[in-house]
CSV table of C-alpha atoms in Angstrom, one decimal:
chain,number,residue,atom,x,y,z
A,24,UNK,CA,19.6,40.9,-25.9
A,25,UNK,CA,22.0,39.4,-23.6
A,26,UNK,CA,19.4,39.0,-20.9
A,27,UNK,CA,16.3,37.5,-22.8
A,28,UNK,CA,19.0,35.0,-24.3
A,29,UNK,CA,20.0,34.2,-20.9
A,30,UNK,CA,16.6,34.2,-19.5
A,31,UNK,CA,15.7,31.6,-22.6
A,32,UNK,CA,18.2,29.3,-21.4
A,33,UNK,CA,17.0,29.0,-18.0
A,34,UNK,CA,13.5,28.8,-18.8
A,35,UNK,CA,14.6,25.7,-21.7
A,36,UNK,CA,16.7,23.6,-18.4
A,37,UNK,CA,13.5,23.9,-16.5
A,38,UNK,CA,10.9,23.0,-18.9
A,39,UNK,CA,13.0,20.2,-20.6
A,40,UNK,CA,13.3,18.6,-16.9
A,41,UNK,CA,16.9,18.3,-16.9
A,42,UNK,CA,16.8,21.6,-14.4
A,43,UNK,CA,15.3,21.8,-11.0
A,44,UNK,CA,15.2,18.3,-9.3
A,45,UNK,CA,15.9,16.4,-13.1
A,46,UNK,CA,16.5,13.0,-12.5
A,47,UNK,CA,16.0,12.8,-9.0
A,48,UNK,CA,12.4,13.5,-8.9
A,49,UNK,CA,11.1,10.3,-9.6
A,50,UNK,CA,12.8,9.2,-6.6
A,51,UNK,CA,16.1,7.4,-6.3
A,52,UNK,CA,16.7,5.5,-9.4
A,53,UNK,CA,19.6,2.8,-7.7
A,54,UNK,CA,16.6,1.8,-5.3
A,55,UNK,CA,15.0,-1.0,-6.3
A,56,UNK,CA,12.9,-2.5,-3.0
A,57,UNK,CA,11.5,-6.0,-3.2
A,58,UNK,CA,7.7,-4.8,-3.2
A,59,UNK,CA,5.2,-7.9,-2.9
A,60,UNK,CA,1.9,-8.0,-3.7
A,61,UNK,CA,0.1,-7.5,-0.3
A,62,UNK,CA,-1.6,-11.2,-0.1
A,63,UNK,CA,1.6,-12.6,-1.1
A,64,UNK,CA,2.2,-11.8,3.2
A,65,UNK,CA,-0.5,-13.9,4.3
A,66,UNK,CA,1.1,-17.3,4.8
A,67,UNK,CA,-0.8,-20.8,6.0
A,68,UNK,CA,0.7,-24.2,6.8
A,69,UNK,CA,-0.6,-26.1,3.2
A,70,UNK,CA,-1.8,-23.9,1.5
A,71,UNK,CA,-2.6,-23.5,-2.0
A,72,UNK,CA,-2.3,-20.4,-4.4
A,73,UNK,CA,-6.1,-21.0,-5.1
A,74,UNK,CA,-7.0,-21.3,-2.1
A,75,UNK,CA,-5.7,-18.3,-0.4
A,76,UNK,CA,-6.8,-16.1,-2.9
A,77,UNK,CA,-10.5,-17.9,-2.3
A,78,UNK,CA,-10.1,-16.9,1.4
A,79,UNK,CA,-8.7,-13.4,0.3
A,80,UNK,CA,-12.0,-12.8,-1.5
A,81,UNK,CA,-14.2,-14.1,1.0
A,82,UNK,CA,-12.3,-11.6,4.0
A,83,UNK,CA,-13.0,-8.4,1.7
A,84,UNK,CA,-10.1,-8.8,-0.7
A,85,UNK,CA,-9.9,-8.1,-4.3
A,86,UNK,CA,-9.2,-10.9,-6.7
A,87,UNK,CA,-5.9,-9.2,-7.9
A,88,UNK,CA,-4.4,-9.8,-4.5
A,89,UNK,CA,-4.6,-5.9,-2.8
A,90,UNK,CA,-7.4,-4.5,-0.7
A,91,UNK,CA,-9.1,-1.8,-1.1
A,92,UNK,CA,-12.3,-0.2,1.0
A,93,UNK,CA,-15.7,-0.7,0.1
A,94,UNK,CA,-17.6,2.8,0.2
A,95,UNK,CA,-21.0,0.7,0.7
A,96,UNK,CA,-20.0,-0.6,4.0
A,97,UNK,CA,-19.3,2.7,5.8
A,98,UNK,CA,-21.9,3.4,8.0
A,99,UNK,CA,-23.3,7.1,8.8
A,100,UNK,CA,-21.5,9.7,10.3
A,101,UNK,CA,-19.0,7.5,10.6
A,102,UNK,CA,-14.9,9.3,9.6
A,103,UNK,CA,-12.9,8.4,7.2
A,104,UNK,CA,-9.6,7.2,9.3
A,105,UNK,CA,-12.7,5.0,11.8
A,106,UNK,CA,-14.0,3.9,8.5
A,107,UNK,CA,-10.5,2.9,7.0
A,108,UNK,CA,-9.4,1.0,10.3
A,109,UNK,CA,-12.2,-0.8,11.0
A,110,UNK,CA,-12.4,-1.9,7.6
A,111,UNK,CA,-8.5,-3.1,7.9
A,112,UNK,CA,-9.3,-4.9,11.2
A,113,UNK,CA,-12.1,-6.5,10.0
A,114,UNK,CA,-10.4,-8.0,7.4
A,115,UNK,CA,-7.2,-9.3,8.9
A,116,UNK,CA,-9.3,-10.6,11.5
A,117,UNK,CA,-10.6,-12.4,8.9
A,118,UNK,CA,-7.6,-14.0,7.6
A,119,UNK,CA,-6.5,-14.4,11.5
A,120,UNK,CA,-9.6,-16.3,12.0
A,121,UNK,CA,-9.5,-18.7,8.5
A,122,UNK,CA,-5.6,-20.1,9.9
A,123,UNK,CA,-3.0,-17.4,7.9
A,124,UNK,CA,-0.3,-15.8,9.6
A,125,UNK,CA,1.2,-12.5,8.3
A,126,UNK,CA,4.9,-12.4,7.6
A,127,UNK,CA,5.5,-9.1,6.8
A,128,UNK,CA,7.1,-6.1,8.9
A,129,UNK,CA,5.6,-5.5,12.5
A,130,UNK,CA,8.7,-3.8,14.1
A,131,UNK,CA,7.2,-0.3,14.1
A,132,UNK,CA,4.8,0.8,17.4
A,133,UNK,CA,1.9,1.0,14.3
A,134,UNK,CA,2.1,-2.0,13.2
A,135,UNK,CA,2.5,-3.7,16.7
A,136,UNK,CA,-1.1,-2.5,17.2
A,137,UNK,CA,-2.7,-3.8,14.2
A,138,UNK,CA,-4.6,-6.8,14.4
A,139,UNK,CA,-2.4,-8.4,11.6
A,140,UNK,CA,0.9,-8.5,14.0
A,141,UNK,CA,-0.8,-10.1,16.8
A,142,UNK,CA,-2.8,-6.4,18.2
A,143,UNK,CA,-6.4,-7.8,19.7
């Protein structure tokens, strides 16, 4: 009797979600980064709002201000990481080439060899 009532009590802690990992799974709840909204890091001496989300859509961007790849412009045989980067390239060539200057982090090796933080 003892043992089913115990073993009822440890299966209630894990199913209710106050047992293994409980608050803490959901990350660190004290964190709160400042996330921006990926255009929002494309900068450009007189700029306009409009007008840098015009630019945006025109260099492959979505209209909400995020990218995201476009499955009809991968060409045959061609892998998913190639496909990804030369999508990502492409694109912040793009906004390289229209004026705007991206001001978010490029201290990491990575990012110093993307086209975004100055990477030909």
């Amino acid at each position: 009797m003892r043992k089913s009532v115990y073993f009822l009590l440890v299966l209630s802690f894990t199913q209710t979600g106050c047992g293994i990992g409980g608050y803490w799974m959901n990350g660190d709840p004290f964190y709160k980064p400042d996330i921006k909204p990926y255009i929002s890091y494309w900068t450009k001496e007189e700029m306009t709002e409009e007008s840098r989300l015009n630019n945006w859509v025109a260099c492959g961007g979505l209209p909400n201000g995020s990218f995201a790849l476009d499955r009809k412009k991968r060409l045959p045989e061609e892998s998913s990481d190639v496909f990804r980067a030369r999508l990502e390239h492409d694109f912040e060539r793009c906004m390289l080439r229209t004026g705007y200057r991206y001001t978010g982090n490029c201290s990491s090796e990575y990012m110093k060899s993307q086209p975004l933080c100055g990477a030909p």
